[in-house]
PDB file of C-alpha atoms and ligand atoms in Angstrom:
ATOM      1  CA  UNK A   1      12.849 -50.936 148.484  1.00 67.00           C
ATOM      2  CA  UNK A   2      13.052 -47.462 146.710  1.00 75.00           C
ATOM      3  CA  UNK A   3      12.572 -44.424 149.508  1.00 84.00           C
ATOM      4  CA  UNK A   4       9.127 -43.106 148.938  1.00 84.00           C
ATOM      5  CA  UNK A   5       9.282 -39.855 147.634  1.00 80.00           C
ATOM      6  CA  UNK A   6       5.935 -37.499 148.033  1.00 83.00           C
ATOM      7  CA  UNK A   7       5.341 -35.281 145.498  1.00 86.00           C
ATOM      8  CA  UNK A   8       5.395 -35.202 141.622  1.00 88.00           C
ATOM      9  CA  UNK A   9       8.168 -36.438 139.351  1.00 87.00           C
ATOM     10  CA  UNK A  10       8.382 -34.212 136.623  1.00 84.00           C
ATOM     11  CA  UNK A  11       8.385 -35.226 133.187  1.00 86.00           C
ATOM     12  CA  UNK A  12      11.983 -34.432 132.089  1.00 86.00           C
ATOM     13  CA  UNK A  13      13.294 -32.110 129.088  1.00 86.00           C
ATOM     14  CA  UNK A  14       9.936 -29.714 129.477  1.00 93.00           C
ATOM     15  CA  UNK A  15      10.293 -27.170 126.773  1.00 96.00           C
ATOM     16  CA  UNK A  16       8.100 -24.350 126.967  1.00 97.00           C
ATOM     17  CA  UNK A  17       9.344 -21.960 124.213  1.00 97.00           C
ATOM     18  CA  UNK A  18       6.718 -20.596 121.774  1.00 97.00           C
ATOM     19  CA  UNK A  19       4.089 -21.290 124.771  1.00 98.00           C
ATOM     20  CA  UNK A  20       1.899 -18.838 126.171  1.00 98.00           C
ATOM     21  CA  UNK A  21       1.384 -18.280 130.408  1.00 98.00           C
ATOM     22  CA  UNK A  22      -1.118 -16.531 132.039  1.00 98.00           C
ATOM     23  CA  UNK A  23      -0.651 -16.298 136.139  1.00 98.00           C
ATOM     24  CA  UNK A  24      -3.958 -14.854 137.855  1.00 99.00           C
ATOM     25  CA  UNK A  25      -2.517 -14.415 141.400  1.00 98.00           C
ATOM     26  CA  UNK A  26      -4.405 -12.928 144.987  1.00 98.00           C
ATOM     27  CA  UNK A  27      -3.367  -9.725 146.932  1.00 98.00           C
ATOM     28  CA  UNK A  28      -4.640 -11.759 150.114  1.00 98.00           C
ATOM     29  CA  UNK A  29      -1.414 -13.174 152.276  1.00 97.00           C
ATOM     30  CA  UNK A  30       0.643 -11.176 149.414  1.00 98.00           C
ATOM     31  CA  UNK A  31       4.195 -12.324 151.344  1.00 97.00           C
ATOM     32  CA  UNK A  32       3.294 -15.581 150.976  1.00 98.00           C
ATOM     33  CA  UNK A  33       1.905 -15.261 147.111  1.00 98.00           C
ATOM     34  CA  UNK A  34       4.593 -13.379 146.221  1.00 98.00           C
ATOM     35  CA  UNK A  35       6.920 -16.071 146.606  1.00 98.00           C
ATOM     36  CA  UNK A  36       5.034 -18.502 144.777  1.00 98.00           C
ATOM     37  CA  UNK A  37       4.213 -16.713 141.975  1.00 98.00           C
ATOM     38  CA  UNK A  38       8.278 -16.103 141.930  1.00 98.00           C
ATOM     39  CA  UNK A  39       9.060 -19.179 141.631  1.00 98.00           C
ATOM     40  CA  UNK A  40       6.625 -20.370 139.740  1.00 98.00           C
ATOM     41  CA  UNK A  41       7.335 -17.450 136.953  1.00 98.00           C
ATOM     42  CA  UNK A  42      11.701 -18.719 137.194  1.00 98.00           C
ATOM     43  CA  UNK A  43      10.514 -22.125 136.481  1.00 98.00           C
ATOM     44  CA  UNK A  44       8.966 -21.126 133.521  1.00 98.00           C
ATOM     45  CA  UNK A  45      11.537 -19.270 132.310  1.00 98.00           C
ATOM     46  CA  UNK A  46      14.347 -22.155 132.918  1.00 97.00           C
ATOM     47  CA  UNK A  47      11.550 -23.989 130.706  1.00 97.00           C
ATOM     48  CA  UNK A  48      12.267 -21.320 127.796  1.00 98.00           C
ATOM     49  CA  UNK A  49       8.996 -19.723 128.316  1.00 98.00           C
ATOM     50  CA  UNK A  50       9.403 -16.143 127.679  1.00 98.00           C
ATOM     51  CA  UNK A  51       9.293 -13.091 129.802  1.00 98.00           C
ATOM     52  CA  UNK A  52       6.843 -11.493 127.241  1.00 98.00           C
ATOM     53  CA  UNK A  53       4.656 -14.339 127.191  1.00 98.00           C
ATOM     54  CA  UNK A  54       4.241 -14.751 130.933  1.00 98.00           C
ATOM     55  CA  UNK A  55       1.304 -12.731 131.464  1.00 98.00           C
ATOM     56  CA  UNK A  56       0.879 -11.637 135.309  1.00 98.00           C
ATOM     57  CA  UNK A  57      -2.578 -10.068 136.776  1.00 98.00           C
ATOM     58  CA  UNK A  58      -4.059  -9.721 140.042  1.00 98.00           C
ATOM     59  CA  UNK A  59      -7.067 -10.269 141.942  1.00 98.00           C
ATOM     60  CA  UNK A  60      -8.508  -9.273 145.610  1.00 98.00           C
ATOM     61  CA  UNK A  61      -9.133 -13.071 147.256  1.00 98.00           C
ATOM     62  CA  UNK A  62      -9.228 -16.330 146.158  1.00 98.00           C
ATOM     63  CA  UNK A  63     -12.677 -16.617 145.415  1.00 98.00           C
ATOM     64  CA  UNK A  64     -11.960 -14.101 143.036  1.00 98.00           C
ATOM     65  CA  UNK A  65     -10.061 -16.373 140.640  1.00 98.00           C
ATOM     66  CA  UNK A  66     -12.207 -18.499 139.067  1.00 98.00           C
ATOM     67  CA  UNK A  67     -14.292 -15.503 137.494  1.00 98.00           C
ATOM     68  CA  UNK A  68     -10.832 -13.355 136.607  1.00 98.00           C
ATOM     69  CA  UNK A  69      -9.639 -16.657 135.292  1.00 98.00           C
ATOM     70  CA  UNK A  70     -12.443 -17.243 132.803  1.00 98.00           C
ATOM     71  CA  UNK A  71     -12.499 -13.382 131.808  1.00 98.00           C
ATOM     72  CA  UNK A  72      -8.441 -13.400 131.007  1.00 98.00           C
ATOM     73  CA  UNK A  73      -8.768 -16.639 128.747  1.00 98.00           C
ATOM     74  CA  UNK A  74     -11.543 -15.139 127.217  1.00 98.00           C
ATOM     75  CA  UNK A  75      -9.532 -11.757 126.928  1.00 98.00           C
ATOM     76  CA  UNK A  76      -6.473 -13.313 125.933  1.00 98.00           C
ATOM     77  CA  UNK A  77      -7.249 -16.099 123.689  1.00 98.00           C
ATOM     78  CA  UNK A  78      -3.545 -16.646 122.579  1.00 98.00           C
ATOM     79  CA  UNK A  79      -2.890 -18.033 126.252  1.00 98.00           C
ATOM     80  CA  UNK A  80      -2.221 -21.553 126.216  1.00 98.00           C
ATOM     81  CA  UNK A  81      -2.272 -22.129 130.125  1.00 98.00           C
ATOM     82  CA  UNK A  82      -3.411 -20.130 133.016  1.00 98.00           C
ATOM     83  CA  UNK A  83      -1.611 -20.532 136.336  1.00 99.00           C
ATOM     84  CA  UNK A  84      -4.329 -19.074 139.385  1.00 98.00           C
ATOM     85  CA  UNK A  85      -2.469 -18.751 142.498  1.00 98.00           C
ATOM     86  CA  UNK A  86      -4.045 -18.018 146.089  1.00 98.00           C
ATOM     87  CA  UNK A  87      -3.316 -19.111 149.537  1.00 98.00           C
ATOM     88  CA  UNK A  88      -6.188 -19.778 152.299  1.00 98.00           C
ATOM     89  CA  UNK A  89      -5.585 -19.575 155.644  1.00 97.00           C
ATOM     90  CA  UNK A  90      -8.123 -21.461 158.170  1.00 96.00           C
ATOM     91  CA  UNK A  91      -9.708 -18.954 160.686  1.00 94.00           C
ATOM     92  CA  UNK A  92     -11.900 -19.341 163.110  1.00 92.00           C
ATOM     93  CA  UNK A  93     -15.167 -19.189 160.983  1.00 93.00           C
ATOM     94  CA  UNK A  94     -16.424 -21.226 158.213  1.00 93.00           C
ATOM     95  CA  UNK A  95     -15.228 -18.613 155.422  1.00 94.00           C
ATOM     96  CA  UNK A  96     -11.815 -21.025 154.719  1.00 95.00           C
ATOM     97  CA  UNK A  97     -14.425 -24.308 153.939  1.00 96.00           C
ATOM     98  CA  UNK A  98     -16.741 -21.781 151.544  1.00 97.00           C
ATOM     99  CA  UNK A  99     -13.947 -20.242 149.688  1.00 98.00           C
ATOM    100  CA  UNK A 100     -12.014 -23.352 149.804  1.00 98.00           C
ATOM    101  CA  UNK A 101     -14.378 -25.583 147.957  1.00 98.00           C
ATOM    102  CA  UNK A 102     -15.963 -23.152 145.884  1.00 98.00           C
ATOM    103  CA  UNK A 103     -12.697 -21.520 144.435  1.00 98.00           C
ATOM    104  CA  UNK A 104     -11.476 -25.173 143.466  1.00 98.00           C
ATOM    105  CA  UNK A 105     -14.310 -26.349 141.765  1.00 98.00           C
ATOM    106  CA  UNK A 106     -14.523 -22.978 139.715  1.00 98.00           C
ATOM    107  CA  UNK A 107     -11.291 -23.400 138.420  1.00 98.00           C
ATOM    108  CA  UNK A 108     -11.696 -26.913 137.613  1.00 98.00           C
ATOM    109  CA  UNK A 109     -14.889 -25.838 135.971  1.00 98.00           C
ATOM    110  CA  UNK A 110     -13.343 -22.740 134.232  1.00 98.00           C
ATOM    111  CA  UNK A 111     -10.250 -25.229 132.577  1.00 98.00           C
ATOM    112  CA  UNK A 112     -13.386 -27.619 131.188  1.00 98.00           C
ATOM    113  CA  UNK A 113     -15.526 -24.687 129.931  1.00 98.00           C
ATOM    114  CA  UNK A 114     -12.818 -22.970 128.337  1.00 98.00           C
ATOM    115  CA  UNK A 115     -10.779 -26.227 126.973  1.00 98.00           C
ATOM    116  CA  UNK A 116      -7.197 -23.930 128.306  1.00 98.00           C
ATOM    117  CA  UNK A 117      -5.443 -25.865 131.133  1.00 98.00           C
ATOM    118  CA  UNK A 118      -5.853 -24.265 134.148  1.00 98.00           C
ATOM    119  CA  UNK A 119      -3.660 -25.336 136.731  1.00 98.00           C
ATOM    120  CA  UNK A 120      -4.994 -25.291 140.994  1.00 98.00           C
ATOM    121  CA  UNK A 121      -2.476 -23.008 142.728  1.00 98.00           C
ATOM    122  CA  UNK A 122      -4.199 -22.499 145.487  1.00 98.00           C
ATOM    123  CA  UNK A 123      -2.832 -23.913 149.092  1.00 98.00           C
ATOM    124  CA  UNK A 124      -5.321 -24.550 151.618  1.00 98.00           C
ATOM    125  CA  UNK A 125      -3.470 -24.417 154.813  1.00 97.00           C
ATOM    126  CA  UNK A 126      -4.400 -25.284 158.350  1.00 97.00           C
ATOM    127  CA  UNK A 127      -1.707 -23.082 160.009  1.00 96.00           C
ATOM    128  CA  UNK A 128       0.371 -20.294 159.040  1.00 96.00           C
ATOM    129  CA  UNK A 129       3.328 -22.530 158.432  1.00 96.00           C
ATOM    130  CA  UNK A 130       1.950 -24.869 156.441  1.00 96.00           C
ATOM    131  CA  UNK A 131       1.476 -21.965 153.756  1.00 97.00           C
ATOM    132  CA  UNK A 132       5.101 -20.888 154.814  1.00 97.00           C
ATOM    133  CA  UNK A 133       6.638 -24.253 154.232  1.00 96.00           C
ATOM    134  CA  UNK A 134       4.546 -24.676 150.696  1.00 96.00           C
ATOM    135  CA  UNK A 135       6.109 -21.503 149.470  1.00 97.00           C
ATOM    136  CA  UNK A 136       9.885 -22.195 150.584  1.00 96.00           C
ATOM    137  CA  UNK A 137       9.775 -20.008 153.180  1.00 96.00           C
ATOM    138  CA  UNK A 138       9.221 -21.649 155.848  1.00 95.00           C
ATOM    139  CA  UNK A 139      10.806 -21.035 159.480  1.00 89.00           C
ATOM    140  CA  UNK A 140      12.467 -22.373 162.380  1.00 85.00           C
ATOM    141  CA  UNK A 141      15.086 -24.028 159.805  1.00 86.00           C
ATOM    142  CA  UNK A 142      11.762 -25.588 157.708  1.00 89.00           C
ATOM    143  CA  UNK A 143      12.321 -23.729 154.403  1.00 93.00           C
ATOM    144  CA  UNK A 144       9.980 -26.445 152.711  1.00 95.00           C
ATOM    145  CA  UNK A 145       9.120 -26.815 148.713  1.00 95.00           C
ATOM    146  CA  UNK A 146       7.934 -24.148 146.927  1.00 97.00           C
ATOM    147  CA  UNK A 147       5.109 -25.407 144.762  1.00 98.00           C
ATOM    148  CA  UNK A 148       5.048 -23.242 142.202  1.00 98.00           C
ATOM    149  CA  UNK A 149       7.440 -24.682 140.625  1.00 97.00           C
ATOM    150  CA  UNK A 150       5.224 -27.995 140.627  1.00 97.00           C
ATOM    151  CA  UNK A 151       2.627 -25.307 139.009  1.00 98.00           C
ATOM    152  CA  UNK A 152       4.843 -24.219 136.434  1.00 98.00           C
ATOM    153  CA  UNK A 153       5.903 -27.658 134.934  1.00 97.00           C
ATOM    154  CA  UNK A 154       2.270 -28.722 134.978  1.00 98.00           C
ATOM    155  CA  UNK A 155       0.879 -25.770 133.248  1.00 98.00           C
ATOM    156  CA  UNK A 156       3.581 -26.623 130.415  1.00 98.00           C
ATOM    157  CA  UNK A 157       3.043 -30.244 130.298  1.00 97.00           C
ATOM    158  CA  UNK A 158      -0.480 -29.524 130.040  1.00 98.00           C
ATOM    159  CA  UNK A 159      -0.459 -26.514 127.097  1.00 98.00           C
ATOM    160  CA  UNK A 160       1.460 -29.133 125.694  1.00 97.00           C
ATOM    161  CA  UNK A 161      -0.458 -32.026 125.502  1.00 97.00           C
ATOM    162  CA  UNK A 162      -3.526 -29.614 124.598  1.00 97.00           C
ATOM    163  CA  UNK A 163      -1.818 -28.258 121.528  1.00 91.00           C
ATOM    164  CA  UNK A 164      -1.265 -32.212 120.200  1.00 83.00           C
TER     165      UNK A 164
HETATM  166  N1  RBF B 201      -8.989 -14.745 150.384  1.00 60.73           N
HETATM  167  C1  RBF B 201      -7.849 -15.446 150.231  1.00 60.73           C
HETATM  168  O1  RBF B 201      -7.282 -15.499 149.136  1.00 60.73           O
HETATM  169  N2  RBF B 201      -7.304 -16.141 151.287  1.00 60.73           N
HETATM  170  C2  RBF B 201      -7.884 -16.162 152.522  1.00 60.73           C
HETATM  171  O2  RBF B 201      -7.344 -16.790 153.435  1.00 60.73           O
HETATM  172  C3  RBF B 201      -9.100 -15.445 152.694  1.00 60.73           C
HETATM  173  N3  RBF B 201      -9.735 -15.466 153.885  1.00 60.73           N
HETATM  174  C4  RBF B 201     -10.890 -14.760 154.034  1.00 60.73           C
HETATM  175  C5  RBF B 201     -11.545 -14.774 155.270  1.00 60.73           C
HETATM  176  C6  RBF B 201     -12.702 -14.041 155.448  1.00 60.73           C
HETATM  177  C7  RBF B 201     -13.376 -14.069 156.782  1.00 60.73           C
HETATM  178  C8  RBF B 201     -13.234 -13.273 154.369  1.00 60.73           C
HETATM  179  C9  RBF B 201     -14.486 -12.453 154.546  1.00 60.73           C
HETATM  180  C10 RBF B 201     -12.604 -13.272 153.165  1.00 60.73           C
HETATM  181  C11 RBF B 201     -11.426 -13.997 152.961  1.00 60.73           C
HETATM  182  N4  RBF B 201     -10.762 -13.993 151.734  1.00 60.73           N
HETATM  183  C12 RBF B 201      -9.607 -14.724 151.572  1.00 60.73           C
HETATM  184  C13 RBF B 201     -11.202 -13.110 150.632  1.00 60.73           C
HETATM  185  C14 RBF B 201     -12.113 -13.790 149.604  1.00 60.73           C
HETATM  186  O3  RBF B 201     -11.400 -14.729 148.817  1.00 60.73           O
HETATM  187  C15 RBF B 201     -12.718 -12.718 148.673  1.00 60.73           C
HETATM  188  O4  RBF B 201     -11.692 -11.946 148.119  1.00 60.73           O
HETATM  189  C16 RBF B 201     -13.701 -11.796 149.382  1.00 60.73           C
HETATM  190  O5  RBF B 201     -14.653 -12.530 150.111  1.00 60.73           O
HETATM  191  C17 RBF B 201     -14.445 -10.896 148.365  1.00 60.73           C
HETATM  192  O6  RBF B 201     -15.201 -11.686 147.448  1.00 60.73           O
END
């Protein structure tokens, strides 16, 4: 029997030239967002998606994203995909559950009301190495997968398939 492999098999031969990016990203747990939005911008490029039309902008917290999201679509109506990008931490009050749920359901919310793909780049992480590990960074010889590179491909495939 085949090895199970978790995670997403890409679709293969993703061409992204001609298409259109936006990446709303948080300046909360920057070290780790930075990374992510990183690799998430080189695997658009090694899709042929231009550096000129990989749009990059920047928001306070997470639960900031669904409303900048919305606003830069509007804004920017060439966009063909927006990429928002975040990374919650759990603490020791109930903020993580709040901003959790209500962050994800706006951006699920913002990608219906505004018919753009907007592709959930936001970890929600039990410890600090969980985020670590789901950027690529992780320690202790744990380097991990950096998922915006999962983000990238499926903001293509889906500007794609909304353009048919
Ligand atoms: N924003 C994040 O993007 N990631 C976090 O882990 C995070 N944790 C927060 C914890 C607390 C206790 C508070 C008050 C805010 C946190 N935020 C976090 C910021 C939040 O998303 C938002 O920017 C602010 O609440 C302002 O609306």
């Amino acid at each position: 029997m085949a090895e199970f492999e978790k995670g997403v098999v890409p679709r293969k031969d993703l061409n992204g030239a001609g298409l259109r990016i936006l990446i709303v990203h948080t300046r909360w747990n920057l070290s780790i967002v930075d990374p992510l939005v990183k690799g998430t911008i080189e695997t658009l490029r090694s899709a042929g998606v231009t550096a000129e039309n990989i749009l990059v902008r920047d928001v306070p917290g997470a639960f900031e994203l669904p409303f900048a999201s919305q606003q830069l679509l509007r804004q920017h109506p060439d966009v063909d995909a927006c990429i928002s990008i975040g990374v919650l931490i759990k603490g020791s009050t109930m903020h993580f559950e709040y901003i959790a749920d209500s962050t994800c359901h706006g951006l699920m919310r913002v990608g219906l009301d505004s018919g753009k793909p907007v592709v959930l780049g936001v970890l929600t992480c039990l410890t600090e190495d969980q985020a670590f590990e789901r950027a690529g960074i992780g320690r202790q010889g744990h380097a991990g997968h950096n998922h915006g590179i999962d983000w990238a491909q499926a903001a293509i495939e889906m500007a794609l398939l909304n353009k048919k």
